[in-house]
PDB file of C-alpha atoms and ligand atoms in Angstrom:
ATOM      1  CA  MET A   1     -26.277   1.491  -2.283  1.00  0.00           C
ATOM      2  CA  ILE A   2     -23.221   2.552  -0.301  1.00  0.00           C
ATOM      3  CA  GLU A   3     -22.918   6.256   0.511  1.00  0.00           C
ATOM      4  CA  LEU A   4     -20.483   8.179  -1.719  1.00  0.00           C
ATOM      5  CA  ILE A   5     -19.019  11.326  -0.170  1.00  0.00           C
ATOM      6  CA  ASN A   6     -17.175  13.874  -2.301  1.00  0.00           C
ATOM      7  CA  SER A   7     -16.944  17.043  -0.240  1.00  0.00           C
ATOM      8  CA  GLU A   8     -15.230  17.965   2.998  1.00  0.00           C
ATOM      9  CA  ARG A   9     -18.527  19.405   4.288  1.00  0.00           C
ATOM     10  CA  ASP A  10     -20.427  16.118   3.792  1.00  0.00           C
ATOM     11  CA  LEU A  11     -17.525  14.224   5.331  1.00  0.00           C
ATOM     12  CA  ALA A  12     -17.595  16.430   8.436  1.00  0.00           C
ATOM     13  CA  ARG A  13     -21.236  15.455   9.091  1.00  0.00           C
ATOM     14  CA  GLN A  14     -20.223  11.956  10.146  1.00  0.00           C
ATOM     15  CA  LYS A  15     -17.631  10.323  12.346  1.00  0.00           C
ATOM     16  CA  PHE A  16     -15.887   7.205  11.105  1.00  0.00           C
ATOM     17  CA  GLU A  17     -13.795   5.068  13.447  1.00  0.00           C
ATOM     18  CA  VAL A  18     -11.837   3.126  10.831  1.00  0.00           C
ATOM     19  CA  LEU A  19     -10.126   4.498   7.739  1.00  0.00           C
ATOM     20  CA  VAL A  20      -9.077   2.333   4.796  1.00  0.00           C
ATOM     21  CA  PRO A  21      -7.219   4.597   2.339  1.00  0.00           C
ATOM     22  CA  THR A  22      -6.867   3.345  -1.230  1.00  0.00           C
ATOM     23  CA  LEU A  23      -5.977   4.515  -4.709  1.00  0.00           C
ATOM     24  CA  GLY A  24      -9.073   2.778  -6.058  1.00  0.00           C
ATOM     25  CA  ALA A  25      -9.093  -0.115  -8.546  1.00  0.00           C
ATOM     26  CA  LEU A  26     -10.216  -2.220  -5.612  1.00  0.00           C
ATOM     27  CA  HIS A  27      -9.699  -5.970  -5.469  1.00  0.00           C
ATOM     28  CA  ALA A  28      -9.976  -8.727  -2.874  1.00  0.00           C
ATOM     29  CA  GLY A  29      -6.834  -7.421  -1.140  1.00  0.00           C
ATOM     30  CA  HIS A  30      -8.556  -4.086  -0.426  1.00  0.00           C
ATOM     31  CA  GLN A  31     -11.707  -5.916   0.615  1.00  0.00           C
ATOM     32  CA  SER A  32      -9.670  -7.803   3.212  1.00  0.00           C
ATOM     33  CA  LEU A  33      -8.583  -4.445   4.690  1.00  0.00           C
ATOM     34  CA  ILE A  34     -12.235  -3.392   4.969  1.00  0.00           C
ATOM     35  CA  THR A  35     -13.170  -6.755   6.503  1.00  0.00           C
ATOM     36  CA  LEU A  36     -10.369  -6.331   9.044  1.00  0.00           C
ATOM     37  CA  GLY A  37     -11.667  -2.822   9.742  1.00  0.00           C
ATOM     38  CA  LYS A  38     -15.118  -4.234  10.456  1.00  0.00           C
ATOM     39  CA  THR A  39     -13.645  -6.347  13.265  1.00  0.00           C
ATOM     40  CA  LEU A  40     -12.570  -3.098  14.952  1.00  0.00           C
ATOM     41  CA  SER A  41     -15.729  -1.043  14.430  1.00  0.00           C
ATOM     42  CA  ASP A  42     -18.948  -0.969  12.449  1.00  0.00           C
ATOM     43  CA  SER A  43     -18.082   2.387  10.960  1.00  0.00           C
ATOM     44  CA  VAL A  44     -15.504   1.956   8.203  1.00  0.00           C
ATOM     45  CA  LEU A  45     -14.691   4.659   5.665  1.00  0.00           C
ATOM     46  CA  THR A  46     -12.817   3.735   2.498  1.00  0.00           C
ATOM     47  CA  THR A  47     -11.149   6.534   0.602  1.00  0.00           C
ATOM     48  CA  ILE A  48     -10.506   6.413  -3.119  1.00  0.00           C
ATOM     49  CA  PHE A  49      -8.040   9.006  -4.306  1.00  0.00           C
ATOM     50  CA  VAL A  50      -5.407   8.673  -7.011  1.00  0.00           C
ATOM     51  CA  ASN A  51      -2.824  10.857  -5.320  1.00  0.00           C
ATOM     52  CA  PRO A  52      -0.797  12.730  -7.964  1.00  0.00           C
ATOM     53  CA  LEU A  53       1.983  13.471  -5.444  1.00  0.00           C
ATOM     54  CA  GLN A  54       3.055   9.840  -5.173  1.00  0.00           C
ATOM     55  CA  PHE A  55       3.356   9.125  -8.905  1.00  0.00           C
ATOM     56  CA  GLU A  56       6.757  10.201 -10.128  1.00  0.00           C
ATOM     57  CA  SER A  57       5.796   9.652 -13.753  1.00  0.00           C
ATOM     58  CA  LYS A  58       2.787  11.289 -15.446  1.00  0.00           C
ATOM     59  CA  ASP A  59       2.451   8.134 -17.540  1.00  0.00           C
ATOM     60  CA  ASP A  60       2.098   5.882 -14.465  1.00  0.00           C
ATOM     61  CA  LEU A  61      -0.487   8.292 -13.030  1.00  0.00           C
ATOM     62  CA  ALA A  62      -2.447   8.351 -16.282  1.00  0.00           C
ATOM     63  CA  LYS A  63      -2.332   4.551 -16.579  1.00  0.00           C
ATOM     64  CA  TYR A  64      -3.606   3.954 -13.057  1.00  0.00           C
ATOM     65  CA  PRO A  65      -6.974   2.170 -13.505  1.00  0.00           C
ATOM     66  CA  LYS A  66     -10.054   4.203 -12.535  1.00  0.00           C
ATOM     67  CA  THR A  67     -13.046   1.986 -11.804  1.00  0.00           C
ATOM     68  CA  LEU A  68     -15.270   3.931  -9.370  1.00  0.00           C
ATOM     69  CA  ASP A  69     -18.561   2.056  -9.956  1.00  0.00           C
ATOM     70  CA  HIS A  70     -16.879  -1.297  -9.514  1.00  0.00           C
ATOM     71  CA  ASP A  71     -14.996   0.021  -6.475  1.00  0.00           C
ATOM     72  CA  LEU A  72     -18.239   1.134  -4.828  1.00  0.00           C
ATOM     73  CA  LYS A  73     -19.697  -2.358  -5.283  1.00  0.00           C
ATOM     74  CA  LEU A  74     -16.623  -4.048  -3.825  1.00  0.00           C
ATOM     75  CA  ALA A  75     -16.434  -1.648  -0.881  1.00  0.00           C
ATOM     76  CA  GLU A  76     -20.115  -2.212  -0.127  1.00  0.00           C
ATOM     77  CA  GLN A  77     -19.777  -5.982  -0.480  1.00  0.00           C
ATOM     78  CA  ALA A  78     -16.888  -5.966   2.020  1.00  0.00           C
ATOM     79  CA  GLY A  79     -18.997  -3.978   4.494  1.00  0.00           C
ATOM     80  CA  ALA A  80     -17.662  -0.419   4.230  1.00  0.00           C
ATOM     81  CA  THR A  81     -20.043   2.212   5.641  1.00  0.00           C
ATOM     82  CA  ALA A  82     -19.148   4.867   3.065  1.00  0.00           C
ATOM     83  CA  VAL A  83     -16.645   5.796   0.373  1.00  0.00           C
ATOM     84  CA  PHE A  84     -14.912   9.176   0.294  1.00  0.00           C
ATOM     85  CA  ALA A  85     -13.765   9.928  -3.254  1.00  0.00           C
ATOM     86  CA  PRO A  86     -12.555  13.534  -3.236  1.00  0.00           C
ATOM     87  CA  THR A  87     -11.156  15.570  -6.105  1.00  0.00           C
ATOM     88  CA  VAL A  88      -7.590  16.895  -6.091  1.00  0.00           C
ATOM     89  CA  GLU A  89      -8.979  20.329  -5.103  1.00  0.00           C
ATOM     90  CA  VAL A  90     -10.619  18.881  -1.981  1.00  0.00           C
ATOM     91  CA  VAL A  91      -7.479  17.052  -0.863  1.00  0.00           C
ATOM     92  CA  TYR A  92      -5.053  19.821  -1.807  1.00  0.00           C
ATOM     93  CA  PRO A  93      -7.038  23.060  -1.545  1.00  0.00           C
ATOM     94  CA  THR A  94      -4.050  25.356  -0.998  1.00  0.00           C
ATOM     95  CA  GLN A  95      -0.327  25.002  -0.708  1.00  0.00           C
ATOM     96  CA  ILE A  96       0.028  21.906   1.458  1.00  0.00           C
ATOM     97  CA  THR A  97       2.921  21.165   3.806  1.00  0.00           C
ATOM     98  CA  LYS A  98       4.816  18.185   2.427  1.00  0.00           C
ATOM     99  CA  ILE A  99       5.738  15.506   4.933  1.00  0.00           C
ATOM    100  CA  SER A 100       9.290  14.237   4.615  1.00  0.00           C
ATOM    101  CA  ALA A 101       9.821  10.491   4.584  1.00  0.00           C
ATOM    102  CA  GLY A 102      13.304  10.774   6.160  1.00  0.00           C
ATOM    103  CA  ALA A 103      16.243   8.513   5.435  1.00  0.00           C
ATOM    104  CA  VAL A 104      14.248   5.278   5.068  1.00  0.00           C
ATOM    105  CA  GLY A 105      12.113   7.052   2.478  1.00  0.00           C
ATOM    106  CA  ASP A 106      15.126   7.186   0.160  1.00  0.00           C
ATOM    107  CA  LEU A 107      15.846   3.450   0.301  1.00  0.00           C
ATOM    108  CA  TYR A 108      14.487   0.603  -1.866  1.00  0.00           C
ATOM    109  CA  GLU A 109      11.142   1.857  -3.301  1.00  0.00           C
ATOM    110  CA  GLY A 110      12.237   5.410  -2.517  1.00  0.00           C
ATOM    111  CA  ALA A 111      15.528   4.952  -4.399  1.00  0.00           C
ATOM    112  CA  SER A 112      13.659   3.912  -7.537  1.00  0.00           C
ATOM    113  CA  ARG A 113      10.773   6.343  -7.140  1.00  0.00           C
ATOM    114  CA  ALA A 114      12.113   9.716  -6.013  1.00  0.00           C
ATOM    115  CA  GLY A 115       9.611  11.626  -3.878  1.00  0.00           C
ATOM    116  CA  HIS A 116       7.149   8.725  -3.793  1.00  0.00           C
ATOM    117  CA  PHE A 117       7.041   8.295  -0.014  1.00  0.00           C
ATOM    118  CA  ALA A 118       6.885  12.033   0.709  1.00  0.00           C
ATOM    119  CA  GLY A 119       3.828  12.011  -1.578  1.00  0.00           C
ATOM    120  CA  VAL A 120       2.310   9.029   0.250  1.00  0.00           C
ATOM    121  CA  LEU A 121       2.900  10.500   3.723  1.00  0.00           C
ATOM    122  CA  THR A 122       1.569  13.897   2.664  1.00  0.00           C
ATOM    123  CA  VAL A 123      -1.718  12.448   1.407  1.00  0.00           C
ATOM    124  CA  VAL A 124      -2.084  10.027   4.317  1.00  0.00           C
ATOM    125  CA  LYS A 125      -1.583  12.858   6.834  1.00  0.00           C
ATOM    126  CA  ARG A 126      -4.126  14.970   4.918  1.00  0.00           C
ATOM    127  CA  LEU A 127      -6.630  12.093   4.876  1.00  0.00           C
ATOM    128  CA  PHE A 128      -6.074  11.609   8.620  1.00  0.00           C
ATOM    129  CA  ASP A 129      -6.754  15.329   9.193  1.00  0.00           C
ATOM    130  CA  LEU A 130      -9.900  15.208   7.079  1.00  0.00           C
ATOM    131  CA  THR A 131     -11.352  12.007   8.539  1.00  0.00           C
ATOM    132  CA  LYS A 132      -9.900  11.828  12.093  1.00  0.00           C
ATOM    133  CA  PRO A 133     -10.177   8.060  12.456  1.00  0.00           C
ATOM    134  CA  LYS A 134      -9.338   5.979  15.527  1.00  0.00           C
ATOM    135  CA  TYR A 135      -7.790   3.236  13.380  1.00  0.00           C
ATOM    136  CA  ALA A 136      -6.261   3.246   9.909  1.00  0.00           C
ATOM    137  CA  ILE A 137      -5.547   0.053   7.998  1.00  0.00           C
ATOM    138  CA  PHE A 138      -2.691  -0.515   5.544  1.00  0.00           C
ATOM    139  CA  GLY A 139      -1.591  -3.679   3.781  1.00  0.00           C
ATOM    140  CA  GLU A 140       1.718  -5.404   4.482  1.00  0.00           C
ATOM    141  CA  LYS A 141       2.277  -5.756   0.745  1.00  0.00           C
ATOM    142  CA  ASP A 142       3.629  -2.217   0.709  1.00  0.00           C
ATOM    143  CA  PHE A 143       5.807  -2.975   3.693  1.00  0.00           C
ATOM    144  CA  GLN A 144       8.071   0.070   3.437  1.00  0.00           C
ATOM    145  CA  GLN A 145       5.009   2.315   3.122  1.00  0.00           C
ATOM    146  CA  LEU A 146       3.496   0.696   6.228  1.00  0.00           C
ATOM    147  CA  PHE A 147       6.772   1.208   8.120  1.00  0.00           C
ATOM    148  CA  LEU A 148       6.966   4.893   7.131  1.00  0.00           C
ATOM    149  CA  ILE A 149       3.320   5.577   8.008  1.00  0.00           C
ATOM    150  CA  LYS A 150       3.838   4.030  11.469  1.00  0.00           C
ATOM    151  CA  GLU A 151       6.994   6.116  11.879  1.00  0.00           C
ATOM    152  CA  MET A 152       5.130   9.307  10.878  1.00  0.00           C
ATOM    153  CA  VAL A 153       2.296   8.600  13.321  1.00  0.00           C
ATOM    154  CA  GLN A 154       4.850   8.154  16.103  1.00  0.00           C
ATOM    155  CA  ARG A 155       6.916  11.198  15.117  1.00  0.00           C
ATOM    156  CA  LEU A 156       3.876  13.501  14.903  1.00  0.00           C
ATOM    157  CA  ALA A 157       2.205  11.825  17.924  1.00  0.00           C
ATOM    158  CA  LEU A 158      -1.036  11.355  15.966  1.00  0.00           C
ATOM    159  CA  PRO A 159      -3.842   9.737  18.011  1.00  0.00           C
ATOM    160  CA  ILE A 160      -4.399   6.989  15.428  1.00  0.00           C
ATOM    161  CA  GLU A 161      -3.681   3.291  15.671  1.00  0.00           C
ATOM    162  CA  ILE A 162      -2.129   1.864  12.510  1.00  0.00           C
ATOM    163  CA  VAL A 163      -3.316  -1.676  11.853  1.00  0.00           C
ATOM    164  CA  ALA A 164      -1.354  -3.908   9.466  1.00  0.00           C
ATOM    165  CA  ALA A 165      -3.244  -6.308   7.207  1.00  0.00           C
ATOM    166  CA  PRO A 166      -1.564  -9.435   5.789  1.00  0.00           C
ATOM    167  CA  ILE A 167      -0.824  -9.826   2.072  1.00  0.00           C
ATOM    168  CA  ILE A 168      -3.641 -11.437   0.107  1.00  0.00           C
ATOM    169  CA  ARG A 169      -2.488 -13.708  -2.710  1.00  0.00           C
ATOM    170  CA  GLU A 170      -4.055 -15.153  -5.830  1.00  0.00           C
ATOM    171  CA  PRO A 171      -4.454 -18.956  -5.634  1.00  0.00           C
ATOM    172  CA  ASP A 172      -1.167 -19.311  -7.583  1.00  0.00           C
ATOM    173  CA  GLY A 173       0.744 -17.172  -5.041  1.00  0.00           C
ATOM    174  CA  LEU A 174       0.921 -13.814  -6.853  1.00  0.00           C
ATOM    175  CA  ALA A 175       0.414 -10.968  -4.373  1.00  0.00           C
ATOM    176  CA  MET A 176      -2.775  -9.068  -5.225  1.00  0.00           C
ATOM    177  CA  SER A 177      -2.178  -5.642  -6.715  1.00  0.00           C
ATOM    178  CA  SER A 178      -4.179  -3.191  -8.814  1.00  0.00           C
ATOM    179  CA  ARG A 179      -1.297  -3.345 -11.300  1.00  0.00           C
ATOM    180  CA  ASN A 180      -1.879  -7.076 -11.950  1.00  0.00           C
ATOM    181  CA  VAL A 181      -4.606  -6.245 -14.487  1.00  0.00           C
ATOM    182  CA  ARG A 182      -1.851  -4.891 -16.748  1.00  0.00           C
ATOM    183  CA  LEU A 183      -0.191  -8.321 -16.939  1.00  0.00           C
ATOM    184  CA  THR A 184      -0.861 -10.604 -19.909  1.00  0.00           C
ATOM    185  CA  ASP A 185      -1.218 -14.354 -19.267  1.00  0.00           C
ATOM    186  CA  ALA A 186       2.459 -14.807 -20.189  1.00  0.00           C
ATOM    187  CA  ASP A 187       3.464 -11.914 -17.903  1.00  0.00           C
ATOM    188  CA  ARG A 188       1.530 -13.499 -15.060  1.00  0.00           C
ATOM    189  CA  GLU A 189       3.486 -16.725 -15.508  1.00  0.00           C
ATOM    190  CA  SER A 190       6.713 -14.710 -15.280  1.00  0.00           C
ATOM    191  CA  ALA A 191       5.456 -12.802 -12.233  1.00  0.00           C
ATOM    192  CA  LEU A 192       4.994 -16.017 -10.275  1.00  0.00           C
ATOM    193  CA  ILE A 193       8.773 -16.192  -9.906  1.00  0.00           C
ATOM    194  CA  ILE A 194       8.511 -13.514  -7.214  1.00  0.00           C
ATOM    195  CA  SER A 195       6.433 -15.513  -4.746  1.00  0.00           C
ATOM    196  CA  THR A 196       8.353 -18.666  -5.662  1.00  0.00           C
ATOM    197  CA  ALA A 197      11.646 -16.945  -4.845  1.00  0.00           C
ATOM    198  CA  LEU A 198      10.296 -15.720  -1.513  1.00  0.00           C
ATOM    199  CA  GLN A 199       9.685 -19.294  -0.447  1.00  0.00           C
ATOM    200  CA  GLN A 200      13.465 -19.899  -0.310  1.00  0.00           C
ATOM    201  CA  SER A 201      15.243 -19.715   3.034  1.00  0.00           C
ATOM    202  CA  ASN A 202      17.895 -17.129   2.124  1.00  0.00           C
ATOM    203  CA  LEU A 203      18.698 -14.345  -0.335  1.00  0.00           C
ATOM    204  CA  GLU A 204      21.268 -16.363  -2.260  1.00  0.00           C
ATOM    205  CA  GLU A 205      18.695 -19.061  -3.075  1.00  0.00           C
ATOM    206  CA  MET A 206      16.158 -16.375  -3.939  1.00  0.00           C
ATOM    207  CA  HIS A 207      18.571 -14.795  -6.432  1.00  0.00           C
ATOM    208  CA  LYS A 208      19.143 -18.209  -8.031  1.00  0.00           C
ATOM    209  CA  VAL A 209      15.414 -18.761  -8.474  1.00  0.00           C
ATOM    210  CA  LEU A 210      14.879 -15.258  -9.897  1.00  0.00           C
ATOM    211  CA  ALA A 211      17.682 -15.780 -12.410  1.00  0.00           C
ATOM    212  CA  THR A 212      15.691 -18.649 -13.988  1.00  0.00           C
ATOM    213  CA  GLU A 213      12.982 -16.245 -15.215  1.00  0.00           C
ATOM    214  CA  PRO A 214      14.080 -13.993 -18.091  1.00  0.00           C
ATOM    215  CA  GLY A 215      10.726 -12.172 -18.043  1.00  0.00           C
ATOM    216  CA  PHE A 216      11.431 -10.722 -14.610  1.00  0.00           C
ATOM    217  CA  LYS A 217      13.736  -7.723 -14.205  1.00  0.00           C
ATOM    218  CA  LEU A 218      14.893  -7.314 -10.620  1.00  0.00           C
ATOM    219  CA  ASP A 219      15.099  -3.878  -9.017  1.00  0.00           C
ATOM    220  CA  TYR A 220      16.040  -4.925  -5.485  1.00  0.00           C
ATOM    221  CA  LEU A 221      15.996  -7.937  -3.211  1.00  0.00           C
ATOM    222  CA  ALA A 222      17.036  -7.338   0.391  1.00  0.00           C
ATOM    223  CA  GLU A 223      16.561  -8.550   3.901  1.00  0.00           C
ATOM    224  CA  ILE A 224      15.663  -5.866   6.422  1.00  0.00           C
ATOM    225  CA  ASP A 225      15.116  -5.601  10.168  1.00  0.00           C
ATOM    226  CA  GLU A 226      11.375  -4.949  10.542  1.00  0.00           C
ATOM    227  CA  GLN A 227      12.010  -2.684  13.540  1.00  0.00           C
ATOM    228  CA  ASN A 228      14.076  -0.022  11.747  1.00  0.00           C
ATOM    229  CA  PHE A 229      14.207  -1.060   8.077  1.00  0.00           C
ATOM    230  CA  GLY A 230      17.992  -1.267   8.436  1.00  0.00           C
ATOM    231  CA  PRO A 231      20.254  -4.236   7.822  1.00  0.00           C
ATOM    232  CA  VAL A 232      19.692  -7.392   9.835  1.00  0.00           C
ATOM    233  CA  GLY A 233      21.925  -7.591  12.921  1.00  0.00           C
ATOM    234  CA  SER A 234      22.466  -9.833  15.930  1.00  0.00           C
ATOM    235  CA  ASP A 235      19.654  -8.067  17.821  1.00  0.00           C
ATOM    236  CA  THR A 236      17.130  -8.347  15.002  1.00  0.00           C
ATOM    237  CA  GLN A 237      13.873  -9.847  16.215  1.00  0.00           C
ATOM    238  CA  TYR A 238      12.010 -10.011  12.919  1.00  0.00           C
ATOM    239  CA  ARG A 239      13.628  -9.950   9.516  1.00  0.00           C
ATOM    240  CA  ARG A 240      11.817  -9.669   6.221  1.00  0.00           C
ATOM    241  CA  ALA A 241      12.793 -10.234   2.617  1.00  0.00           C
ATOM    242  CA  ILE A 242      11.546  -7.432   0.373  1.00  0.00           C
ATOM    243  CA  ILE A 243      11.574  -7.547  -3.387  1.00  0.00           C
ATOM    244  CA  ALA A 244      10.612  -5.352  -6.337  1.00  0.00           C
ATOM    245  CA  GLY A 245      11.037  -5.603 -10.054  1.00  0.00           C
ATOM    246  CA  TRP A 246       9.273  -5.395 -13.386  1.00  0.00           C
ATOM    247  CA  VAL A 247       7.485  -7.821 -15.645  1.00  0.00           C
ATOM    248  CA  ASN A 248       6.974  -6.303 -19.089  1.00  0.00           C
ATOM    249  CA  GLY A 249       7.219  -2.793 -17.629  1.00  0.00           C
ATOM    250  CA  VAL A 250       4.760  -3.463 -14.774  1.00  0.00           C
ATOM    251  CA  ARG A 251       6.312  -2.834 -11.371  1.00  0.00           C
ATOM    252  CA  LEU A 252       5.560  -5.552  -8.823  1.00  0.00           C
ATOM    253  CA  LEU A 253       6.364  -5.738  -5.089  1.00  0.00           C
ATOM    254  CA  ASP A 254       6.238  -8.509  -2.553  1.00  0.00           C
ATOM    255  CA  ASN A 255       7.746  -9.442   0.808  1.00  0.00           C
ATOM    256  CA  LYS A 256       7.811 -12.178   3.400  1.00  0.00           C
ATOM    257  CA  ARG A 257       8.880 -12.490   7.027  1.00  0.00           C
ATOM    258  CA  MET A 258      11.901 -14.775   7.264  1.00  0.00           C
ATOM    259  CA  GLY A 259      13.081 -17.170   9.915  1.00  0.00           C
ATOM    260  CA  SER A 260      11.629 -19.907  12.051  1.00  0.00           C
ATOM    261  CA  ASP A 261       8.769 -17.796  13.431  1.00  0.00           C
ATOM    262  CA  ALA A 262       7.810 -16.357  10.026  1.00  0.00           C
TER     263      ALA A 262
HETATM  264  O1  PAF B   1      -1.162   2.032  -0.753  1.00  0.00           O
HETATM  265  C1  PAF B   1      -1.916   2.844  -1.324  1.00  0.00           C
HETATM  266  O2  PAF B   1      -2.945   2.461  -1.890  1.00  0.00           O
HETATM  267  C2  PAF B   1      -1.586   4.324  -1.307  1.00  0.00           C
HETATM  268  O3  PAF B   1      -0.209   4.528  -1.274  1.00  0.00           O
HETATM  269  C3  PAF B   1      -2.270   5.091  -0.169  1.00  0.00           C
HETATM  270  C4  PAF B   1      -1.839   4.603   1.185  1.00  0.00           C
HETATM  271  C5  PAF B   1      -3.786   4.969  -0.309  1.00  0.00           C
HETATM  272  C6  PAF B   1      -1.920   6.588  -0.254  1.00  0.00           C
HETATM  273  O4  PAF B   1      -2.322   7.148  -1.457  1.00  0.00           O
END
């Protein structure tokens, strides 16, 4: 059975090279992060912590699935060395310094979820301090989160390499997410419009495709420069379409690199 660590003292007894932070409710997407971690080092620590700071609504926090036993099995199966599943008191023992997410933190996901990215960066920095990894792995599905974590690591000159893992999709194209379990069969059909739209070559076509699905409520669809998360310009090397919206109240995100070398 995989080792389960709960306290800071037990964590300090070992050194892990790779960190895979998660909110739990693991699925094949998380397992792919662990598998990627294993290519970098044999010692991979997965953290499971439902971070209250990044949930702007108490309801969303309460609804977040908690499946520790299942998570331990999946982490072990994917090859993780140990799981760190701390309590709120271990992660936030005293007044903790909040990390600002800056201007990009207020755009897109940040515009819809006030304070979300400050909450994410604060917990990620705390997990980095607790675990001191050489590498930390984050999925490209949360592309704005990945961008902001890389920016924080640069800004604070943290000695950690951030490794990006590609989006893992269900066979029908839906990006894997812990929230997908809240979708009914009919919702899932509606949700497929997201990955279908992203297959179009430009935003106008994407909007047209999205408009055909009444079950999908769009929050934003935009094309950003991957380098700075700003608008695409003549010097943009890589551009990416990012999208978010709701199906029956369940918030779903996806993105895709655009252009000939996508
Ligand atoms: O992407 C997530 O699962 C979370 O935002 C993270 C990075 C584990 C921080 O709580």
